[in-house]
Amino acid sequence: MKSIRIGCGAGYAGDRIEPAVELIEYGNLNYIAFECLAERTIAIAQQEKLKDPNKGYDLLLEARMRKILPLSYKKGVKVITNMGAANPSAAARLVKNLAAEIGLKGLKIAAVLGDNIYDKIQNYLELKVLETGTSLKDLKGDIVSANVYLGIEGIVKALEGGADVVITGRVADPALFLAPMVYEYGWDIEDYDLLGQGTLIGHLLECAAQVTGGYFAEPGYKDVPDLWKVGFPIAEVFENGDAVITKVEGSGGCVTPATCKEQLLYEIHDPARYITPDVVADFTDVVFEEIGVNRVKVTGGKGTNKPETLKASIGYRDCYIGEGEISYGGSGALNRAKLAGEIVKKRLELMQVPVEELRVDLIGVNSLYGDVIGEAVSDDGFQPIEVRLRVAGRTSRREDAVKIANEVETLYTNGPASGGGAAKSVKEIISIASVFIPREDVKLDVVFEEV
Amino acid sequence: MKLKEIAHSRTGDKGDISNISLIVYKQEHYEKIKEQVTAYKVKEWFKEIVKGEVERYEIPKIGALNFVMHKALGGGVTRSLAIDKHGKSLSSALLEMEIEI
């Protein structure tokens, strides 16, 4: 039976590039997908695009493409990624220019558009926000982005149009992997059992090393060989949906039923109803079968229908977080750190800083004195030899967040004895509100660039 | 003994909801965790951290339970004041729970 081989080249925006290069070089792949778009990343990317209409795509897009494009071109491996973030068109142009610069001929690049619904946001202000239960218009900060999770349709169209590289904005993560299966095998998009199984395969792949031994090791319980050079996963997918999860021979890590089970339930709520734009998948009858070393057969994914509504992520200016840290060492460190925390709380009250929420943490093992003095001083075995105080607070104005951070720093000269290594930061927080919009509101488009 | 001796676990996050899987190494231990690691007990275990309800889903074919914990991430990954904004370290905490075999 024919099979296609799909690899995962990145499981998050900042992921390593070497395993992706290894996959393209030695994985005998047909496709490689890079999942690089976390929930809030696109809101930040929209801010970049506002400043410069040619920006707003993934910051590592160019560096990644420089590494992989010549190789994927040579090997005939098609690349699918959501690194377009807020600006897939600009990302596609960048890849085109890069391909021209490298001297690649006959490369077709597609951008999938339609996830950005920011210009229609006025239509959705009455919708209920999943996270807060109140309506969208009641969010106190400005809305800065609105992107709906697309399914496989745009990516399939891009592949039908002959694309070698497909760049999307917001799409459901498993869709990056399901789309080439549907395209290659011509699966009926209303065969929900097949789509459920394909979504299962996509879900197993989408976090890259998390199915090949990354994020799994527990020495003495779950040992993982050569985790430092963990390989990224490959799915061999057959026309009937059966698949084998594996990795490049000689790469680090492991693929076992146990690694697959952990990834199966990762970020899943009801395993009978894993909702994507393409299918409501059911993972309750999934079976993992070890058929060889680092080869696990996956069957039993099912599905029922697809949802009437699509999830949209609305980015909004939420608040500021001010944060400060300082360390205390030696016997009595814990008492001094606690005193310091109390001082910061009382200072913020005295100064009448309007703090919406405050958190005080006590952290530490061996950052101040190393292990030798640490063991000598910590003779009772209970009191820590060092404690790092961390105070973080939420405010609605930047100047108030600055005050929180500063109050930790001023412990240097005003706080308990021998506080050291103060650090502070203030961040503006863009948060995400989720709403569900009618599927028919979304207008897909695919544009092509060629060299 | 601790759950860690018979099961493994991973935490995931979506918004302010954390989910923790609990997967037995040997299928023979599945009924034990099903009996003893109830949603109520998990809610009690994490009461300092999890402010909302805890739901439990059973996936017997792979010997797993999945706990879905609401209001568990300090308002969600984007706005949490915690160091571990994703709550990824919660799985190790669940495995410290005692179980009778």
XYZ file of C-alpha atoms in Angstrom:
552
model
C 0.000 0.000 0.000
C 1.171 3.506 -0.802
C 2.240 5.608 2.130
C 3.231 9.231 2.523
C 5.771 10.414 5.039
C 5.060 13.617 6.926
C 7.572 15.085 9.360
C 7.231 17.776 11.990
C 9.987 20.398 11.817
C 8.984 22.571 14.780
C 6.626 22.193 17.707
C 6.640 25.826 18.789
C 7.885 29.214 17.622
C 11.336 28.986 19.177
C 12.040 25.333 18.457
C 15.399 23.914 17.279
C 16.248 23.790 13.561
C 18.814 20.929 13.468
C 16.199 18.159 13.874
C 14.219 19.615 10.951
C 17.328 19.626 8.759
C 17.995 16.036 9.826
C 14.418 15.061 8.927
C 14.611 16.564 5.448
C 18.059 15.081 4.811
C 17.461 11.562 6.106
C 13.713 11.170 6.723
C 12.691 10.262 3.166
C 9.833 12.735 3.597
C 7.104 13.937 1.278
C 6.049 16.774 3.569
C 7.386 18.658 6.546
C 5.201 20.939 8.647
C 6.371 23.588 11.097
C 3.917 24.538 13.859
C 5.094 27.891 15.168
C 2.060 29.907 16.209
C 1.015 29.992 19.856
C -2.292 31.509 20.864
C -1.045 34.982 21.676
C 1.849 35.170 19.203
C -0.391 36.378 16.400
C -1.605 39.364 18.453
C 1.984 40.511 18.911
C 2.637 39.899 15.210
C -0.363 42.094 14.338
C 1.303 44.895 16.303
C 4.444 44.438 14.204
C 2.375 44.571 11.023
C 0.729 47.827 12.130
C 4.181 49.379 12.461
C 5.383 47.956 9.126
C 2.935 46.413 6.610
C 5.713 44.135 5.328
C 6.254 42.556 8.753
C 4.139 40.538 11.138
C 5.319 37.064 10.194
C 7.364 34.724 12.386
C 10.688 36.276 13.401
C 12.565 33.056 12.648
C 10.972 32.541 9.213
C 13.937 33.823 7.243
C 16.556 32.003 9.325
C 14.591 28.746 9.162
C 13.990 28.990 5.421
C 17.667 29.727 4.747
C 18.532 26.462 6.483
C 15.868 24.230 4.981
C 14.803 25.631 1.607
C 17.774 24.493 -0.523
C 17.529 21.043 1.031
C 13.749 20.638 0.772
C 13.972 21.842 -2.864
C 16.657 19.278 -3.638
C 14.801 16.439 -1.925
C 11.349 17.394 -3.224
C 9.900 17.811 0.259
C 6.935 20.145 0.467
C 6.920 22.595 3.365
C 3.779 23.642 5.239
C 3.882 26.183 8.057
C 1.840 28.713 9.997
C 4.873 31.003 10.218
C 2.882 33.559 8.214
C 1.368 34.613 11.572
C -0.300 37.997 10.989
C 1.039 38.401 7.452
C 1.191 35.249 5.287
C 1.388 37.312 2.039
C 4.520 39.125 3.186
C 5.967 35.833 4.401
C 5.375 34.234 0.990
C 7.099 37.182 -0.732
C 10.031 36.832 1.632
C 10.367 33.139 0.774
C 10.114 33.959 -2.928
C 12.876 36.550 -2.686
C 14.986 34.184 -0.661
C 14.503 31.381 -3.221
C 15.505 33.775 -6.005
C 18.592 34.844 -4.057
C 19.631 31.225 -3.495
C 18.957 30.472 -7.152
C 16.114 27.965 -6.819
C 14.079 27.731 -10.032
C 10.433 26.720 -10.425
C 9.491 26.985 -6.775
C 5.855 27.794 -6.038
C 4.894 29.412 -2.738
C 1.321 29.791 -1.522
C -0.107 32.053 1.158
C -3.385 31.023 2.779
C -5.468 34.067 3.718
C -8.806 34.594 5.397
C -8.102 33.996 9.073
C -7.821 37.727 9.818
C -11.306 39.003 10.728
C -10.166 42.188 12.470
C -12.048 44.424 10.014
C -15.327 42.674 10.915
C -14.830 42.840 14.657
C -17.758 45.267 15.088
C -20.099 42.406 14.094
C -18.941 40.275 16.996
C -18.948 42.628 19.972
C -22.056 41.021 21.463
C -20.561 37.513 21.370
C -19.812 35.804 24.662
C -16.141 35.357 25.537
C -15.232 31.780 26.439
C -12.689 32.774 29.102
C -14.661 35.434 30.972
C -18.323 34.661 30.252
C -18.994 38.333 29.502
C -19.453 39.828 26.054
C -16.574 40.919 23.850
C -17.481 44.606 24.091
C -16.979 44.472 27.867
C -13.242 43.799 27.571
C -11.610 46.846 29.057
C -8.566 47.112 26.779
C -8.357 47.909 23.042
C -8.757 44.998 20.659
C -5.580 44.649 18.605
C -6.180 41.469 16.601
C -8.851 38.962 15.598
C -7.966 35.709 13.889
C -10.128 32.689 13.285
C -8.825 29.126 13.309
C -9.036 27.823 9.735
C -9.121 24.143 8.816
C -7.478 22.235 5.994
C -9.335 23.830 3.072
C -6.849 26.580 2.215
C -3.814 24.326 2.533
C -5.445 21.664 0.337
C -6.215 24.350 -2.288
C -2.606 25.510 -2.156
C -1.354 21.961 -2.697
C -3.847 21.467 -5.560
C -2.408 24.640 -7.060
C 1.030 23.056 -7.057
C 2.560 24.801 -4.067
C 5.926 23.569 -2.810
C 5.764 25.845 0.229
C 2.467 26.672 1.948
C 2.396 29.531 4.432
C -0.625 30.171 6.620
C -1.657 32.419 9.441
C -3.958 31.001 12.105
C -5.006 27.428 11.327
C -5.778 24.572 13.685
C -2.463 22.866 14.457
C -3.462 19.354 13.276
C -4.695 20.845 9.967
C -1.071 21.476 8.942
C -0.660 17.679 8.873
C -4.178 16.565 7.923
C -4.222 18.708 4.768
C -1.515 16.751 2.885
C -3.249 13.465 3.808
C -6.554 14.692 2.370
C -4.790 16.095 -0.690
C -2.715 12.986 -1.405
C -5.462 10.433 -0.858
C -8.474 12.464 -1.924
C -10.225 11.691 1.346
C -13.867 12.735 1.440
C -14.002 15.766 3.750
C -17.242 14.402 5.181
C -15.702 11.042 6.063
C -15.360 12.077 9.668
C -13.832 8.821 10.885
C -10.941 9.269 8.442
C -10.601 12.947 9.345
C -10.656 11.998 13.030
C -7.837 9.515 12.480
C -5.880 12.062 10.403
C -6.403 14.669 13.106
C -5.104 12.173 15.662
C -1.931 11.738 13.598
C -1.593 15.509 13.281
C -2.089 15.966 17.014
C 0.625 13.384 17.743
C 3.043 15.208 15.410
C 2.256 18.846 16.120
C 4.472 19.300 19.192
C 7.484 17.787 17.422
C 9.764 16.098 19.987
C 6.971 15.656 22.498
C 6.155 12.333 20.816
C 9.775 11.248 20.279
C 10.913 11.414 23.898
C 11.076 15.158 24.472
C 9.282 16.331 27.592
C 9.085 12.685 28.710
C 12.303 11.742 30.528
C 12.181 10.891 34.233
C 15.482 9.236 35.152
C 14.916 5.838 36.741
C 11.300 5.708 35.593
C 11.179 6.792 31.970
C 14.710 6.851 30.605
C 15.215 8.426 27.199
C 18.419 7.807 25.206
C 20.409 10.772 23.863
C 17.815 13.367 24.713
C 20.327 16.098 23.836
C 19.955 15.197 20.151
C 16.310 14.182 20.206
C 14.929 13.595 16.716
C 11.619 15.017 15.506
C 8.774 12.708 14.444
C 7.703 11.226 11.141
C 4.295 9.727 10.425
C 4.014 7.125 7.671
C 0.381 7.478 6.710
C -1.495 4.906 4.638
C -4.539 5.522 2.479
C -6.914 3.925 5.013
C -5.614 6.275 7.724
C -3.450 3.754 9.557
C -0.141 5.311 10.516
C 3.224 4.539 12.036
C 4.945 7.153 14.187
C 8.715 6.947 13.917
C 11.867 9.084 13.655
C 15.171 9.180 11.803
C 17.393 6.226 12.665
C 20.320 7.291 14.848
C 18.608 10.391 16.188
C 18.127 10.701 19.940
C 14.937 10.073 21.853
C 12.426 7.244 21.523
C 8.994 6.546 20.082
C 7.014 4.167 22.281
C 3.345 3.622 23.135
C 4.028 5.587 26.351
C 5.370 8.680 24.540
C 2.380 8.484 22.197
C -0.119 8.209 25.074
C 1.249 11.315 26.797
C 1.053 13.289 23.586
C -2.428 11.926 22.784
C -3.853 13.603 25.908
C -1.711 16.746 25.729
C -3.934 19.838 25.707
C -7.029 17.684 25.281
C -10.163 18.094 27.355
C -12.887 15.551 26.533
C -11.052 12.860 24.536
C -14.342 11.926 22.848
C -14.770 15.475 21.547
C -11.563 17.084 20.331
C -12.951 19.953 18.310
C -11.138 21.284 15.246
C -12.565 23.221 12.278
C -12.513 20.010 10.198
C -13.921 17.401 12.552
C -14.981 16.681 16.109
C -12.487 13.916 16.694
C -12.925 11.012 19.106
C -9.733 9.545 20.591
C -11.340 7.132 23.079
C -10.720 4.005 20.978
C -7.166 4.805 19.946
C -4.717 1.897 20.060
C -0.913 2.172 20.046
C 1.007 -0.910 18.996
C 4.789 -1.206 19.122
C 5.693 -2.894 15.807
C 9.440 -2.264 15.904
C 12.137 -0.192 17.547
C 10.886 3.413 17.542
C 7.923 2.381 15.407
C 4.441 2.685 16.867
C 1.345 1.879 14.846
C -1.597 4.194 15.522
C -5.191 3.219 14.802
C -8.660 3.892 16.175
C -9.107 7.643 15.716
C -12.697 8.490 14.835
C -14.918 11.512 14.384
C -18.523 12.566 14.195
C -19.068 15.856 12.379
C -17.571 19.298 12.073
C -18.615 22.253 14.212
C -21.007 24.931 12.926
C -18.893 27.680 14.416
C -15.178 28.448 14.292
C -13.078 29.635 17.187
C -11.581 33.095 16.871
C -8.794 34.465 19.058
C -9.221 38.129 19.897
C -6.065 39.854 21.129
C -6.566 42.831 23.442
C -4.485 45.145 25.578
C -5.156 43.701 28.980
C -2.875 45.015 31.715
C 0.707 45.556 32.839
C 2.781 43.212 34.964
C 5.566 44.613 37.127
C 8.016 42.084 38.503
C 11.031 42.216 40.792
C 13.405 39.660 42.313
C 16.124 39.692 44.959
C 18.071 36.899 46.708
C 18.889 36.250 50.384
C 21.499 33.714 51.519
C 22.825 31.948 54.617
C 20.994 30.755 57.686
C 17.897 32.855 58.241
C 17.569 33.490 54.506
C 13.964 32.359 54.534
C 13.051 34.779 57.333
C 14.779 37.666 55.626
C 13.073 36.889 52.300
C 9.685 36.701 54.016
C 10.342 40.016 55.756
C 11.336 41.527 52.416
C 8.080 40.313 50.847
C 6.078 41.869 53.686
C 7.935 45.148 53.245
C 7.045 45.291 49.538
C 3.371 44.609 50.292
C 3.236 47.320 52.971
C 5.086 49.808 50.761
C 2.595 49.314 47.919
C -0.258 49.930 50.390
C 1.439 53.000 51.804
C 1.995 54.417 48.329
C -1.607 53.535 47.430
C -0.544 51.762 44.260
C -3.710 50.276 42.703
C -2.612 46.653 42.348
C -5.228 44.283 40.912
C -3.402 41.111 41.904
C -0.100 40.449 43.664
C 1.950 37.292 43.955
C 4.930 36.696 46.248
C 7.159 33.651 45.560
C 10.117 32.219 47.485
C 12.561 30.389 45.165
C 15.987 28.755 45.404
C 18.598 25.983 45.692
C 22.213 26.777 44.878
C 22.598 29.972 42.871
C 24.434 32.007 45.544
C 27.059 29.785 47.180
C 27.329 26.670 45.020
C 26.852 23.234 46.552
C 29.781 22.996 49.033
C 29.045 25.981 51.281
C 25.380 25.251 50.778
C 25.691 21.805 52.310
C 27.911 23.092 55.146
C 25.511 25.823 56.186
C 22.236 23.992 55.631
C 22.991 21.501 58.406
C 19.488 21.095 59.727
C 18.360 19.861 56.341
C 15.173 21.914 56.442
C 16.018 25.579 56.094
C 17.054 26.580 52.584
C 20.518 28.109 52.254
C 19.184 30.646 49.816
C 15.844 32.113 48.967
C 15.045 34.330 46.033
C 12.105 36.617 46.585
C 9.948 37.262 43.545
C 7.088 39.729 43.562
C 4.807 40.089 40.543
C 1.787 42.351 40.343
C -0.864 43.273 37.815
C -1.920 46.870 37.223
C -3.892 48.738 34.603
C -1.295 51.516 34.197
C 2.359 51.130 33.301
C 3.577 53.593 35.941
C 2.029 51.477 38.678
C 3.706 48.323 37.397
C 7.006 50.213 37.444
C 6.418 51.013 41.122
C 6.021 47.324 41.989
C 9.288 46.431 40.269
C 11.089 49.368 41.894
C 9.889 48.480 45.388
C 11.705 45.163 45.116
C 14.882 46.869 43.904
C 14.838 49.427 46.730
C 15.197 46.526 49.179
C 18.910 46.802 48.369
C 19.342 49.751 50.700
C 16.064 49.648 52.609
C 15.369 45.972 53.208
C 16.738 43.052 55.268
C 20.475 42.225 55.434
C 22.538 41.063 52.456
C 19.952 41.051 49.714
C 21.678 40.563 46.363
C 21.107 40.255 42.646
C 17.991 42.363 42.276
C 16.285 42.303 38.899
C 13.149 43.964 37.601
C 10.929 44.127 34.547
C 7.689 45.677 33.369
C 5.638 44.168 30.555
C 2.505 45.134 28.702
C 0.234 42.106 28.509
C -1.743 41.339 25.354
C -4.315 38.730 26.305
C -6.566 36.484 24.264
C -10.330 36.221 24.375
C -11.969 33.382 22.446
C -15.312 33.688 20.679
C -17.115 31.392 18.237
C -18.218 32.880 14.922
C -20.361 31.406 12.130
C -18.332 29.325 9.687
C -19.921 31.041 6.667
C -18.494 34.425 7.729
C -14.987 33.299 6.814
C -13.754 33.933 3.279
C -10.718 31.917 2.301
C -8.197 32.983 -0.288
C -4.982 31.439 -1.564
C -2.383 33.515 -3.413
C 0.697 32.166 -5.186
C 4.221 33.475 -5.709
C 6.645 31.830 -8.137
C 10.321 31.959 -8.959
C 3.081 4.164 47.463
C 3.186 7.209 45.281
C 1.362 7.359 41.949
C 4.762 7.966 40.393
C 5.619 4.263 40.937
C 2.783 3.038 38.715
C 1.881 5.881 36.395
C 3.186 8.778 34.306
C 1.665 12.105 33.457
C 1.858 15.256 31.321
C 0.175 18.633 31.724
C -1.362 20.669 28.939
C -2.916 24.131 28.932
C -5.645 26.033 27.134
C -6.543 29.472 28.412
C -7.154 29.255 32.160
C -7.749 25.484 31.961
C -5.055 22.943 32.798
C -5.370 19.272 31.898
C -3.309 16.516 33.465
C -3.146 13.015 32.073
C -2.506 10.041 34.328
C -1.357 6.931 32.465
C -0.569 3.581 34.105
C 2.553 1.685 33.068
C 0.706 -1.643 33.497
C -2.922 -2.036 32.507
C -3.553 -4.087 35.707
C -3.248 -0.862 37.727
C -5.926 1.009 35.787
C -8.831 0.004 38.019
C -6.849 1.110 41.086
C -6.279 4.625 39.811
C -9.871 4.782 38.572
C -11.145 3.919 42.059
C -8.759 6.051 44.045
C -7.812 9.073 41.954
C -11.197 10.733 41.734
C -11.954 14.216 40.439
C -12.800 15.198 44.020
C -9.440 13.996 45.316
C -7.545 15.824 42.571
C -9.492 19.012 43.301
C -8.512 18.672 46.979
C -4.864 17.970 46.073
C -4.595 21.126 43.982
C -6.959 23.318 46.017
C -4.341 26.004 46.616
C -3.768 26.365 42.872
C -6.992 25.288 41.125
C -9.890 27.656 41.788
C -12.520 25.997 39.587
C -14.048 22.591 39.037
C -12.141 19.439 38.149
C -13.597 17.000 35.591
C -12.300 13.498 34.946
C -12.401 11.595 31.666
C -11.650 7.869 31.390
C -9.746 6.330 28.477
C -9.574 2.659 29.520
C -8.103 1.376 26.253
C -4.810 3.139 26.952
C -5.056 2.917 30.736
C -5.438 6.635 31.226
C -7.441 9.260 33.055
C -7.566 12.895 31.986
C -8.236 15.606 34.561
C -9.515 18.927 33.281
C -9.011 21.639 35.880
C -10.796 24.965 35.462
C -9.407 28.303 36.701
C -6.082 26.601 37.253
C -3.623 28.969 35.586
C -4.002 32.299 37.356
C -6.235 33.730 34.642
C -4.462 31.996 31.780
C -1.042 31.792 30.193
C -1.148 35.350 28.866
C -1.931 37.034 32.190
C -0.766 34.651 34.920
C 1.579 36.100 37.546
C 3.142 32.675 38.167
C 6.638 31.671 37.060
C 5.166 28.526 35.497
C 2.459 30.298 33.519
C 1.524 27.121 31.626
C 1.271 25.043 34.806
C 3.540 22.487 33.180
C 5.016 21.424 36.507
C 1.611 20.297 37.825
C 1.969 16.774 36.398
C 4.880 16.031 38.739
C 2.766 17.209 41.675
C -0.065 14.812 40.817
C 2.392 11.900 40.750
C 3.280 12.623 44.403
C -0.225 11.566 45.479
C -0.378 8.341 47.526
C -2.170 5.261 46.204
C -2.874 1.856 47.760
C -2.126 -1.187 45.630
